[in-house]
Short mmCIF file of N, CA and C in Angstrom, two decimals:
data_model
loop_
_atom_site.label_atom_id
_atom_site.label_comp_id
_atom_site.label_asym_id
_atom_site.label_seq_id
_atom_site.Cartn_x
_atom_site.Cartn_y
_atom_site.Cartn_z
N MET A 1 7.73 42.95 -4.73
CA MET A 1 7.45 41.97 -3.92
C MET A 1 6.87 41.07 -4.71
N ALA A 2 6.94 39.75 -3.93
CA ALA A 2 6.42 38.75 -5.18
C ALA A 2 4.73 38.20 -4.90
N ASP A 3 4.48 37.86 -6.22
CA ASP A 3 2.72 37.68 -6.16
C ASP A 3 2.71 36.28 -5.96
N TYR A 4 2.20 35.71 -4.53
CA TYR A 4 2.21 34.34 -4.54
C TYR A 4 0.92 33.63 -4.86
N HIS A 5 0.74 32.71 -5.64
CA HIS A 5 -0.97 32.25 -5.85
C HIS A 5 -0.62 30.39 -5.83
N PHE A 6 -1.69 30.38 -4.71
CA PHE A 6 -1.70 28.98 -4.63
C PHE A 6 -2.72 28.09 -4.81
N VAL A 7 -2.95 27.21 -5.89
CA VAL A 7 -4.36 26.69 -6.21
C VAL A 7 -4.16 24.99 -5.68
N TYR A 8 -4.89 25.00 -5.27
CA TYR A 8 -5.19 23.53 -4.02
C TYR A 8 -5.55 22.45 -5.03
N LYS A 9 -4.86 21.60 -5.50
CA LYS A 9 -5.34 20.65 -6.03
C LYS A 9 -5.43 19.33 -5.33
N ASP A 10 -6.92 18.91 -5.19
CA ASP A 10 -7.11 17.58 -4.43
C ASP A 10 -6.93 16.24 -5.19
N VAL A 11 -7.14 14.99 -4.59
CA VAL A 11 -7.11 13.81 -5.09
C VAL A 11 -8.06 14.00 -6.38
N GLU A 12 -7.36 13.23 -7.39
CA GLU A 12 -8.44 13.29 -8.57
C GLU A 12 -9.96 12.52 -8.48
N GLY A 13 -11.35 13.14 -8.39
CA GLY A 13 -12.15 12.92 -8.22
C GLY A 13 -12.79 12.90 -7.16
N ALA A 14 -11.81 13.86 -5.91
CA ALA A 14 -12.64 14.11 -4.84
C ALA A 14 -13.53 15.75 -5.03
N THR A 15 -14.21 15.96 -4.02
CA THR A 15 -15.13 16.83 -4.23
C THR A 15 -15.06 17.45 -2.83
N THR A 16 -15.52 18.96 -2.74
CA THR A 16 -16.05 19.11 -1.82
C THR A 16 -17.76 19.47 -1.81
N GLN A 17 -18.08 19.36 -0.78
CA GLN A 17 -19.73 19.55 -0.41
C GLN A 17 -20.18 21.06 -1.22
N TRP A 18 -19.53 21.92 -0.68
CA TRP A 18 -19.38 23.24 -1.67
C TRP A 18 -19.87 22.87 -2.87
N ASP A 19 -18.80 22.35 -4.02
CA ASP A 19 -18.84 22.03 -5.05
C ASP A 19 -20.21 21.03 -5.58
N ASP A 20 -20.35 20.23 -4.81
CA ASP A 20 -21.54 19.12 -4.99
C ASP A 20 -22.57 20.18 -5.23
N ILE A 21 -23.06 20.77 -4.21
CA ILE A 21 -24.20 21.64 -4.45
C ILE A 21 -23.86 22.68 -5.21
N GLN A 22 -22.63 23.26 -5.99
CA GLN A 22 -22.93 24.21 -7.06
C GLN A 22 -23.42 23.39 -8.22
N ARG A 23 -22.66 21.74 -8.47
CA ARG A 23 -23.05 21.22 -9.52
C ARG A 23 -24.53 20.72 -9.52
N LYS A 24 -25.25 20.68 -8.62
CA LYS A 24 -26.56 20.39 -8.31
C LYS A 24 -27.13 21.57 -8.74
N LEU A 25 -26.73 22.85 -8.60
CA LEU A 25 -27.45 23.86 -9.04
C LEU A 25 -27.41 24.56 -10.27
N GLY A 26 -26.44 23.81 -11.11
CA GLY A 26 -26.13 23.85 -12.45
C GLY A 26 -25.17 24.95 -12.55
N ASN A 27 -24.23 25.57 -11.55
CA ASN A 27 -23.00 26.42 -11.84
C ASN A 27 -21.97 26.00 -12.05
N LEU A 28 -21.64 24.78 -12.11
CA LEU A 28 -20.48 24.09 -12.22
C LEU A 28 -20.58 22.79 -13.30
N PRO A 29 -19.68 22.42 -13.80
CA PRO A 29 -20.03 21.51 -14.96
C PRO A 29 -19.79 20.10 -14.30
N GLU A 30 -20.46 19.36 -14.83
CA GLU A 30 -20.32 17.72 -14.28
C GLU A 30 -19.16 17.23 -14.38
N LYS A 31 -18.67 16.64 -13.02
CA LYS A 31 -17.19 16.24 -12.74
C LYS A 31 -16.89 15.21 -13.73
N PRO A 32 -15.73 15.05 -14.06
CA PRO A 32 -15.43 14.01 -15.51
C PRO A 32 -15.20 12.86 -14.78
N PRO A 33 -15.18 11.95 -15.29
CA PRO A 33 -14.99 10.62 -14.52
C PRO A 33 -13.69 10.14 -14.25
N PRO A 34 -13.26 9.90 -13.39
CA PRO A 34 -11.78 9.51 -12.77
C PRO A 34 -11.31 8.65 -13.93
N PHE A 35 -9.90 9.15 -14.02
CA PHE A 35 -8.93 8.53 -15.35
C PHE A 35 -8.90 6.78 -14.90
N LYS A 36 -8.99 5.73 -15.64
CA LYS A 36 -8.87 4.64 -15.59
C LYS A 36 -8.22 3.82 -16.56
N PRO A 37 -7.25 3.30 -16.47
CA PRO A 37 -6.22 3.05 -17.55
C PRO A 37 -6.65 1.59 -17.94
N PRO A 38 -6.71 1.60 -19.26
CA PRO A 38 -7.19 -0.01 -19.81
C PRO A 38 -6.14 -1.39 -19.23
N PRO A 39 -7.32 -2.21 -18.79
CA PRO A 39 -6.98 -3.59 -18.31
C PRO A 39 -5.66 -3.79 -19.16
N PHE A 40 -4.03 -4.58 -18.02
CA PHE A 40 -3.40 -4.85 -18.43
C PHE A 40 -3.42 -6.36 -19.54
N ALA A 41 -2.86 -6.55 -20.62
CA ALA A 41 -3.09 -7.69 -21.35
C ALA A 41 -1.73 -8.29 -21.79
N PRO A 42 -1.12 -9.07 -21.44
CA PRO A 42 0.14 -9.55 -22.06
C PRO A 42 0.09 -9.59 -23.19
N ARG A 43 0.95 -9.67 -24.06
CA ARG A 43 1.07 -9.92 -25.78
C ARG A 43 1.90 -11.08 -25.83
N ALA A 44 0.73 -11.80 -26.55
CA ALA A 44 0.78 -13.40 -26.68
C ALA A 44 2.18 -13.72 -27.53
N ASP A 45 3.08 -14.76 -26.92
CA ASP A 45 4.22 -14.91 -27.36
C ASP A 45 4.20 -15.98 -28.59
N ALA A 46 4.98 -15.78 -29.48
CA ALA A 46 4.85 -16.31 -30.46
C ALA A 46 5.25 -17.85 -30.37
N ASP A 47 6.05 -18.20 -29.59
CA ASP A 47 6.61 -19.64 -29.24
C ASP A 47 5.48 -20.32 -28.23
N GLU A 48 4.38 -19.84 -27.55
CA GLU A 48 3.66 -20.22 -26.78
C GLU A 48 2.31 -20.72 -27.22
N GLN A 49 2.11 -20.44 -28.80
CA GLN A 49 0.89 -20.33 -29.72
C GLN A 49 0.86 -21.75 -29.99
N PRO A 50 -0.15 -22.36 -29.92
CA PRO A 50 -0.71 -24.04 -30.39
C PRO A 50 -0.04 -23.98 -32.19
N ARG A 51 0.67 -25.21 -32.34
CA ARG A 51 1.23 -25.02 -33.50
C ARG A 51 -0.13 -25.83 -34.39
N SER A 52 -0.16 -25.64 -35.68
CA SER A 52 -0.78 -26.28 -36.55
C SER A 52 0.05 -27.54 -37.47
N LYS A 53 -0.95 -28.61 -37.89
CA LYS A 53 -0.33 -29.47 -38.68
C LYS A 53 0.38 -28.86 -40.01
N GLU A 54 -0.07 -27.83 -40.39
CA GLU A 54 1.11 -27.30 -41.75
C GLU A 54 2.19 -26.85 -41.37
N TRP A 55 2.20 -25.87 -40.11
CA TRP A 55 3.62 -25.62 -39.75
C TRP A 55 4.35 -26.85 -39.15
N LEU A 56 3.83 -27.73 -38.67
CA LEU A 56 5.02 -28.76 -38.35
C LEU A 56 5.56 -29.45 -40.00
N ASP A 57 4.53 -29.67 -41.04
CA ASP A 57 4.75 -30.21 -42.20
C ASP A 57 5.78 -29.19 -42.94
N ALA A 58 5.88 -28.12 -42.31
CA ALA A 58 6.80 -27.03 -42.80
C ALA A 58 8.29 -27.04 -42.56
N ARG A 59 8.18 -27.82 -41.40
CA ARG A 59 9.71 -27.72 -40.54
C ARG A 59 10.67 -29.06 -41.36
N ASP A 60 11.87 -28.90 -41.29
CA ASP A 60 12.70 -29.84 -41.76
C ASP A 60 12.83 -30.84 -40.24
N PRO A 61 13.90 -31.96 -40.61
CA PRO A 61 13.65 -32.88 -39.21
C PRO A 61 14.63 -32.41 -38.18
N ASP A 62 15.65 -31.34 -38.64
CA ASP A 62 16.77 -31.07 -37.75
C ASP A 62 15.87 -30.07 -36.95
N GLU A 63 15.04 -29.07 -37.20
CA GLU A 63 13.92 -28.52 -36.40
C GLU A 63 12.93 -29.07 -35.69
N LEU A 64 12.59 -30.24 -36.27
CA LEU A 64 11.54 -31.02 -35.32
C LEU A 64 12.03 -32.05 -34.34
N GLU A 65 13.60 -32.24 -34.83
CA GLU A 65 14.36 -32.63 -33.50
C GLU A 65 14.17 -31.97 -32.16
N GLU A 66 14.75 -30.37 -32.75
CA GLU A 66 15.02 -30.09 -31.50
C GLU A 66 14.19 -29.36 -30.83
N LEU A 67 12.84 -29.48 -31.64
CA LEU A 67 11.55 -29.06 -31.14
C LEU A 67 11.12 -30.17 -30.15
N GLU A 68 11.32 -31.45 -30.39
CA GLU A 68 11.28 -32.20 -29.78
C GLU A 68 12.16 -32.89 -28.12
N ASP A 69 13.38 -32.26 -28.39
CA ASP A 69 14.22 -32.26 -27.31
C ASP A 69 13.71 -30.97 -26.33
N ASP A 70 13.35 -29.96 -26.97
CA ASP A 70 12.50 -28.74 -25.81
C ASP A 70 11.50 -29.41 -25.21
N LEU A 71 10.60 -29.86 -26.11
CA LEU A 71 9.21 -31.00 -25.37
C LEU A 71 9.81 -31.63 -24.32
N ASP A 72 10.70 -32.39 -24.43
CA ASP A 72 11.54 -33.51 -23.49
C ASP A 72 11.82 -32.48 -22.19
N ASP A 73 12.18 -31.67 -22.75
CA ASP A 73 12.86 -30.49 -21.44
C ASP A 73 11.71 -30.18 -20.42
N ASP A 74 11.00 -29.58 -21.35
CA ASP A 74 9.53 -28.99 -20.91
C ASP A 74 8.95 -30.33 -19.66
N ARG A 75 8.65 -31.24 -20.36
CA ARG A 75 8.06 -32.68 -19.60
C ARG A 75 8.78 -32.91 -18.21
N PHE A 76 10.29 -33.04 -18.66
CA PHE A 76 11.05 -32.98 -17.35
C PHE A 76 11.16 -31.78 -16.04
N LEU A 77 10.96 -30.98 -16.84
CA LEU A 77 10.88 -29.57 -15.98
C LEU A 77 9.55 -29.42 -14.92
N GLU A 78 8.40 -29.88 -15.96
CA GLU A 78 6.92 -29.87 -15.07
C GLU A 78 7.31 -31.36 -14.10
N GLN A 79 7.73 -32.21 -14.16
CA GLN A 79 7.97 -33.45 -13.43
C GLN A 79 8.69 -33.19 -12.35
N TYR A 80 9.64 -32.62 -12.33
CA TYR A 80 10.37 -31.81 -11.36
C TYR A 80 9.84 -31.08 -10.21
N ARG A 81 9.31 -30.11 -11.03
CA ARG A 81 8.22 -29.11 -10.23
C ARG A 81 7.51 -29.61 -9.68
N ARG A 82 6.60 -30.67 -9.77
CA ARG A 82 5.68 -31.35 -9.28
C ARG A 82 6.15 -31.96 -8.10
N MET A 83 7.15 -32.38 -8.72
CA MET A 83 7.87 -33.61 -7.06
C MET A 83 8.63 -32.46 -6.42
N ARG A 84 9.13 -31.49 -6.50
CA ARG A 84 9.83 -30.49 -5.60
C ARG A 84 8.48 -29.99 -4.58
N LEU A 85 7.24 -29.45 -5.24
CA LEU A 85 6.59 -28.93 -4.60
C LEU A 85 5.72 -29.55 -3.75
N ALA A 86 5.72 -31.35 -4.04
CA ALA A 86 4.95 -32.31 -3.08
C ALA A 86 6.16 -32.17 -2.06
N GLU A 87 7.46 -32.18 -2.24
CA GLU A 87 8.43 -32.15 -0.86
C GLU A 87 8.36 -31.07 -0.12
N LEU A 88 8.06 -29.83 -0.77
CA LEU A 88 7.98 -28.72 -0.06
C LEU A 88 6.68 -29.13 0.89
N LYS A 89 5.54 -28.80 0.46
CA LYS A 89 4.52 -29.13 1.22
C LYS A 89 4.49 -30.34 2.34
N GLU A 90 4.92 -31.38 2.04
CA GLU A 90 5.61 -32.07 3.08
C GLU A 90 6.66 -31.92 4.22
N ALA A 91 7.49 -30.90 3.82
CA ALA A 91 8.31 -30.39 4.62
C ALA A 91 7.51 -29.39 5.18
N ALA A 92 6.68 -28.63 4.93
CA ALA A 92 5.72 -27.73 5.86
C ALA A 92 4.85 -28.73 6.53
N LYS A 93 4.48 -29.72 6.78
CA LYS A 93 3.63 -30.17 7.67
C LYS A 93 4.70 -30.50 8.86
N THR A 94 5.79 -31.12 8.54
CA THR A 94 6.53 -31.53 9.75
C THR A 94 7.38 -30.57 10.44
N ALA A 95 7.99 -29.20 9.79
CA ALA A 95 8.47 -28.12 10.18
C ALA A 95 7.56 -27.21 10.56
N ARG A 96 6.98 -27.24 11.89
CA ARG A 96 6.09 -26.38 12.83
C ARG A 96 6.28 -25.59 13.15
N PHE A 97 7.41 -25.70 13.99
CA PHE A 97 8.28 -24.93 14.83
C PHE A 97 9.43 -23.79 14.81
N GLY A 98 10.49 -24.61 14.88
CA GLY A 98 11.63 -24.07 14.66
C GLY A 98 12.36 -22.65 15.55
N THR A 99 11.61 -22.69 16.60
CA THR A 99 12.19 -21.50 17.51
C THR A 99 12.10 -21.89 18.76
N VAL A 100 13.03 -21.53 20.07
CA VAL A 100 12.30 -21.46 21.43
C VAL A 100 11.40 -20.75 21.86
N GLN A 101 10.16 -20.65 21.89
CA GLN A 101 9.04 -20.07 22.08
C GLN A 101 8.97 -19.84 23.90
N PRO A 102 8.82 -18.58 24.03
CA PRO A 102 8.81 -18.33 25.67
C PRO A 102 7.33 -18.36 25.84
N ILE A 103 6.76 -18.98 26.89
CA ILE A 103 5.68 -18.90 27.54
C ILE A 103 5.54 -18.61 29.05
N THR A 104 4.44 -18.74 29.71
CA THR A 104 4.28 -18.08 30.64
C THR A 104 3.52 -19.38 31.58
N GLY A 105 3.42 -19.50 33.02
CA GLY A 105 2.57 -20.19 33.75
C GLY A 105 1.26 -20.98 33.19
N SER A 106 0.31 -20.01 32.86
CA SER A 106 -0.95 -19.79 32.17
C SER A 106 -0.77 -20.78 30.88
N ASP A 107 0.05 -20.57 29.84
CA ASP A 107 0.29 -21.02 28.83
C ASP A 107 0.97 -22.78 28.92
N PHE A 108 1.32 -23.15 30.36
CA PHE A 108 2.17 -24.48 30.38
C PHE A 108 1.44 -25.76 29.69
N VAL A 109 0.01 -25.77 30.24
CA VAL A 109 -0.90 -26.70 30.49
C VAL A 109 -1.48 -26.74 28.49
N ARG A 110 -1.65 -25.83 27.87
CA ARG A 110 -1.77 -25.55 26.35
C ARG A 110 -1.00 -25.86 25.59
N GLU A 111 0.51 -25.30 25.85
CA GLU A 111 1.60 -25.45 25.12
C GLU A 111 1.86 -26.74 25.19
N VAL A 112 2.34 -27.36 26.37
CA VAL A 112 2.90 -28.54 26.62
C VAL A 112 2.28 -29.90 26.87
N SER A 113 0.84 -29.54 27.98
CA SER A 113 0.47 -31.04 28.39
C SER A 113 -0.43 -31.34 27.32
N GLN A 114 -1.39 -30.34 26.56
CA GLN A 114 -2.10 -30.54 25.21
C GLN A 114 -1.53 -30.81 24.01
N ALA A 115 -0.20 -30.38 23.84
CA ALA A 115 0.45 -30.79 22.93
C ALA A 115 0.03 -32.00 22.21
N PRO A 116 0.17 -32.21 20.55
CA PRO A 116 -0.69 -33.35 20.31
C PRO A 116 0.36 -34.69 20.46
N PRO A 117 -0.29 -35.86 20.63
CA PRO A 117 0.97 -37.20 20.61
C PRO A 117 2.08 -36.98 20.20
N ASP A 118 1.84 -36.81 18.63
CA ASP A 118 3.23 -36.99 17.77
C ASP A 118 4.00 -35.81 17.94
N VAL A 119 3.57 -34.78 18.85
CA VAL A 119 4.90 -33.83 19.20
C VAL A 119 5.66 -34.02 20.37
N TRP A 120 6.65 -34.20 20.16
CA TRP A 120 7.78 -34.21 21.28
C TRP A 120 7.82 -32.69 21.90
N VAL A 121 7.91 -32.30 22.97
CA VAL A 121 7.87 -30.57 23.50
C VAL A 121 9.22 -30.79 24.43
N VAL A 122 10.30 -30.10 24.31
CA VAL A 122 11.15 -29.66 24.96
C VAL A 122 11.38 -28.43 25.90
N VAL A 123 10.83 -28.55 27.18
CA VAL A 123 10.37 -27.21 28.32
C VAL A 123 12.07 -27.21 28.39
N PHE A 124 12.62 -25.68 28.43
CA PHE A 124 13.46 -25.13 29.11
C PHE A 124 13.27 -24.38 30.77
N LEU A 125 13.58 -24.88 31.50
CA LEU A 125 13.32 -23.80 32.80
C LEU A 125 14.67 -23.01 32.96
N TYR A 126 14.56 -21.59 32.97
CA TYR A 126 15.33 -20.85 33.29
C TYR A 126 15.13 -19.47 34.03
N LYS A 127 16.46 -19.07 34.51
CA LYS A 127 16.27 -17.56 35.40
C LYS A 127 17.69 -16.48 34.27
N ASP A 128 16.96 -15.56 34.29
CA ASP A 128 17.78 -14.49 33.54
C ASP A 128 19.40 -14.22 34.25
N ALA A 129 19.36 -14.30 35.20
CA ALA A 129 20.69 -13.63 36.37
C ALA A 129 21.74 -14.82 36.36
N ILE A 130 20.97 -16.14 35.59
CA ILE A 130 21.99 -17.37 35.77
C ILE A 130 23.21 -17.20 34.61
N PRO A 131 24.26 -17.28 34.53
CA PRO A 131 25.06 -17.19 32.86
C PRO A 131 24.80 -18.64 32.47
N GLU A 132 24.76 -19.99 33.22
CA GLU A 132 24.63 -21.20 32.36
C GLU A 132 23.28 -21.43 31.72
N CYS A 133 22.54 -20.86 32.17
CA CYS A 133 20.98 -20.81 31.28
C CYS A 133 21.17 -20.21 29.81
N GLY A 134 22.02 -18.78 29.82
CA GLY A 134 22.48 -18.36 28.50
C GLY A 134 23.21 -18.92 27.66
N LEU A 135 23.66 -20.04 28.34
CA LEU A 135 24.93 -20.77 27.40
C LEU A 135 23.58 -22.19 26.88
N LEU A 136 23.02 -22.31 27.70
CA LEU A 136 22.07 -23.60 27.25
C LEU A 136 20.88 -22.92 26.10
N GLU A 137 20.75 -21.66 26.51
CA GLU A 137 19.43 -21.20 25.81
C GLU A 137 20.43 -21.19 24.28
N THR A 138 21.45 -20.62 24.26
CA THR A 138 22.04 -20.68 22.61
C THR A 138 21.92 -21.87 22.06
N CYS A 139 22.59 -23.01 22.73
CA CYS A 139 22.57 -24.38 21.95
C CYS A 139 21.18 -24.67 21.56
N LEU A 140 20.17 -24.47 22.50
CA LEU A 140 18.69 -24.86 22.36
C LEU A 140 18.40 -24.14 21.08
N GLU A 141 18.43 -22.84 20.64
CA GLU A 141 18.13 -22.26 19.70
C GLU A 141 18.29 -22.63 18.49
N GLU A 142 19.99 -23.21 18.56
CA GLU A 142 20.52 -23.73 17.41
C GLU A 142 19.93 -25.33 17.29
N LEU A 143 19.43 -25.93 18.34
CA LEU A 143 18.67 -27.18 18.10
C LEU A 143 17.36 -27.19 17.40
N ALA A 144 16.58 -25.96 17.57
CA ALA A 144 15.09 -25.77 17.46
C ALA A 144 15.01 -25.59 15.91
N THR A 145 16.08 -24.89 15.29
CA THR A 145 16.14 -24.55 13.91
C THR A 145 16.44 -25.78 13.37
N LYS A 146 17.22 -26.43 13.89
CA LYS A 146 17.57 -27.93 13.09
C LYS A 146 16.45 -28.81 12.99
N TYR A 147 15.98 -29.31 14.46
CA TYR A 147 14.75 -30.16 15.06
C TYR A 147 13.49 -29.39 14.70
N ALA A 148 13.02 -28.78 13.41
CA ALA A 148 11.58 -27.86 13.46
C ALA A 148 10.59 -28.70 13.88
N GLU A 149 10.33 -30.08 13.88
CA GLU A 149 9.12 -30.70 14.22
C GLU A 149 9.11 -30.83 15.30
N THR A 150 10.32 -30.73 16.22
CA THR A 150 10.24 -30.82 17.92
C THR A 150 10.04 -29.63 18.61
N LYS A 151 8.79 -29.11 19.41
CA LYS A 151 8.39 -27.93 19.77
C LYS A 151 9.56 -27.87 20.99
N PHE A 152 10.16 -26.27 21.27
CA PHE A 152 11.01 -25.95 22.24
C PHE A 152 10.11 -24.90 22.73
N VAL A 153 10.02 -25.25 24.00
CA VAL A 153 9.29 -23.72 24.72
C VAL A 153 10.71 -23.24 25.88
N LYS A 154 10.42 -21.95 26.45
CA LYS A 154 11.21 -21.46 27.60
C LYS A 154 10.29 -20.93 28.57
N ILE A 155 10.45 -21.27 29.84
CA ILE A 155 9.90 -20.75 30.60
C ILE A 155 10.79 -20.34 32.16
N ILE A 156 10.23 -19.18 32.80
CA ILE A 156 11.09 -18.93 34.08
C ILE A 156 10.87 -19.84 34.87
N SER A 157 11.82 -20.26 35.67
CA SER A 157 11.32 -21.67 36.28
C SER A 157 10.37 -21.24 37.68
N THR A 158 10.46 -20.43 38.03
CA THR A 158 9.81 -20.14 39.49
C THR A 158 7.89 -20.22 38.76
N ASP A 159 7.72 -19.27 37.39
CA ASP A 159 6.44 -19.33 36.92
C ASP A 159 6.15 -20.83 36.56
N CYS A 160 6.68 -21.91 36.12
CA CYS A 160 6.35 -23.11 35.87
C CYS A 160 6.37 -23.75 37.28
N ILE A 161 7.32 -23.78 38.13
CA ILE A 161 7.04 -24.87 39.31
C ILE A 161 7.41 -23.78 40.66
N PRO A 162 6.34 -23.38 41.73
CA PRO A 162 6.48 -22.25 42.53
C PRO A 162 7.97 -22.82 43.39
N ASN A 163 8.81 -21.56 43.98
CA ASN A 163 9.61 -22.05 44.80
C ASN A 163 10.79 -22.99 44.01
N TYR A 164 11.05 -22.96 42.84
CA TYR A 164 11.87 -24.00 42.07
C TYR A 164 13.14 -23.15 42.72
N PRO A 165 13.98 -24.22 43.12
CA PRO A 165 14.98 -23.52 43.89
C PRO A 165 16.55 -22.92 42.42
N ASP A 166 16.76 -22.06 42.78
CA ASP A 166 17.69 -21.71 41.68
C ASP A 166 18.88 -22.65 41.28
N ARG A 167 19.30 -23.35 42.37
CA ARG A 167 20.71 -24.01 42.05
C ARG A 167 20.45 -25.35 41.05
N ASN A 168 18.99 -25.57 40.61
CA ASN A 168 18.70 -26.57 39.72
C ASN A 168 18.31 -25.93 38.28
N VAL A 169 18.39 -24.59 38.15
CA VAL A 169 18.30 -24.29 37.00
C VAL A 169 19.86 -24.15 36.16
N PRO A 170 20.20 -24.55 34.99
CA PRO A 170 19.03 -24.55 33.90
C PRO A 170 18.34 -26.38 34.11
N THR A 171 17.14 -26.21 33.81
CA THR A 171 16.73 -27.64 33.83
C THR A 171 16.05 -27.48 32.36
N ILE A 172 15.94 -29.28 31.86
CA ILE A 172 15.09 -29.52 30.60
C ILE A 172 14.31 -30.58 30.70
N LEU A 173 13.36 -30.12 30.81
CA LEU A 173 11.93 -31.26 30.82
C LEU A 173 11.21 -31.77 29.36
N VAL A 174 11.40 -33.03 28.77
CA VAL A 174 10.97 -33.58 27.88
C VAL A 174 9.62 -34.59 27.76
N TYR A 175 8.93 -33.66 27.21
CA TYR A 175 7.68 -34.35 27.09
C TYR A 175 7.03 -35.15 25.92
N ASN A 176 6.38 -35.81 26.09
CA ASN A 176 5.42 -36.45 24.97
C ASN A 176 4.00 -37.19 25.53
N ASN A 177 3.01 -36.63 24.63
CA ASN A 177 1.77 -37.49 24.91
C ASN A 177 1.38 -37.13 26.43
N SER A 178 1.70 -35.85 26.48
CA SER A 178 1.48 -35.39 28.18
C SER A 178 2.12 -35.96 29.37
N ALA A 179 2.96 -36.54 29.00
CA ALA A 179 4.17 -37.28 30.23
C ALA A 179 5.32 -36.82 30.19
N VAL A 180 5.96 -36.79 30.92
CA VAL A 180 7.61 -36.67 31.14
C VAL A 180 8.11 -37.34 30.76
N LYS A 181 9.22 -37.43 29.95
CA LYS A 181 9.92 -38.65 29.44
C LYS A 181 11.19 -38.07 29.79
N GLY A 182 11.67 -37.24 30.11
CA GLY A 182 13.19 -37.13 30.31
C GLY A 182 13.14 -35.29 31.08
N THR A 183 14.03 -35.73 32.46
CA THR A 183 14.48 -34.46 33.20
C THR A 183 15.91 -34.35 33.16
N TYR A 184 16.72 -33.37 33.29
CA TYR A 184 18.09 -32.95 33.03
C TYR A 184 18.11 -31.75 33.68
N VAL A 185 18.89 -31.88 34.77
CA VAL A 185 19.02 -30.67 35.84
C VAL A 185 20.59 -30.24 35.41
N GLY A 186 20.24 -29.09 35.53
CA GLY A 186 21.75 -28.64 35.63
C GLY A 186 22.77 -28.91 34.03
N LEU A 187 23.68 -28.34 33.80
CA LEU A 187 24.72 -28.64 32.82
C LEU A 187 25.80 -29.92 32.82
N GLN A 188 25.98 -30.42 33.95
CA GLN A 188 26.36 -31.41 33.83
C GLN A 188 26.46 -32.55 32.30
N LYS A 189 25.50 -32.54 32.43
CA LYS A 189 24.91 -33.93 31.54
C LYS A 189 25.58 -33.40 30.19
N PHE A 190 25.36 -32.17 29.73
CA PHE A 190 25.84 -31.63 28.40
C PHE A 190 27.13 -31.14 28.35
N GLY A 191 27.85 -31.33 29.46
CA GLY A 191 29.27 -31.16 29.48
C GLY A 191 29.83 -29.96 29.91
N GLY A 192 29.00 -29.61 30.81
CA GLY A 192 29.15 -28.17 31.92
C GLY A 192 29.22 -27.12 31.16
N LYS A 193 30.37 -26.04 31.13
CA LYS A 193 30.63 -24.87 30.80
C LYS A 193 30.80 -25.20 29.23
N LYS A 194 31.19 -25.97 28.72
CA LYS A 194 31.85 -26.33 27.65
C LYS A 194 30.85 -26.83 26.49
N CYS A 195 29.41 -27.01 27.04
CA CYS A 195 27.93 -27.37 26.45
C CYS A 195 28.22 -26.84 25.05
N THR A 196 28.20 -27.95 24.03
CA THR A 196 27.61 -27.36 22.81
C THR A 196 26.42 -28.36 22.09
N PRO A 197 26.01 -27.56 20.98
CA PRO A 197 24.68 -28.17 20.41
C PRO A 197 24.84 -29.77 20.13
N GLU A 198 25.92 -30.15 19.75
CA GLU A 198 25.95 -31.72 19.74
C GLU A 198 25.73 -32.42 21.10
#
C-alpha cells in the first residue's frame, strides 16, 4: 500500500495563529523575512551618456557629421511627437461621443435639453418591432462614429412622447441649445427602404 504524505505550504510569509503563539513562547524560530527582489534599474546605454569635449575632439569629421545628422533626426522626431500629441489632445476634446446611446424618458432632459450649447443632439425615436427603425438605426450607428462630436441618442418613442403613434416612427429630432432645430418623420426624407448613411 502506498504511503501518502502531504505537507501544506501556505503563501510565503503567512502564518497561523498557532505558529504565532509558538514563536512567542520560543518553541519555533523567528519567521524569516519575506523575499524581496532588488529594485530593477536598467543598464545605462552607452549612446545615451552625455559626451565630453575630449570625446568629441577624438572623432573624425565624417563621424561628427553622422552624429549631427542623428541629432537633427532626433530634433525632428521630438518636434513631430509634440505636434502629434497636440493634435490627439484636440481630437479628444471634440470626439466626445461616437455611438448611439440608449436613454430613457427620465434621462431625456439631462441628456438632450440640458446638453451644452455647443453640442448638437440627434434623437432617434424608435420601436423594436418596426423594421424601418432597425434600418435607420444601422445608418445612425455609422454616422455616430463618423461625427463623434455630435451626440446621438435613441429612445423608445412612447417613453419620450406618451401615446406617440407607431405610424410616425422612426422619427429623428435634432436639438441644439435646448431647442428643436429639425424634425424628420419616417424614412421618406432619407430614401425610404434604400436609406444609407449618406
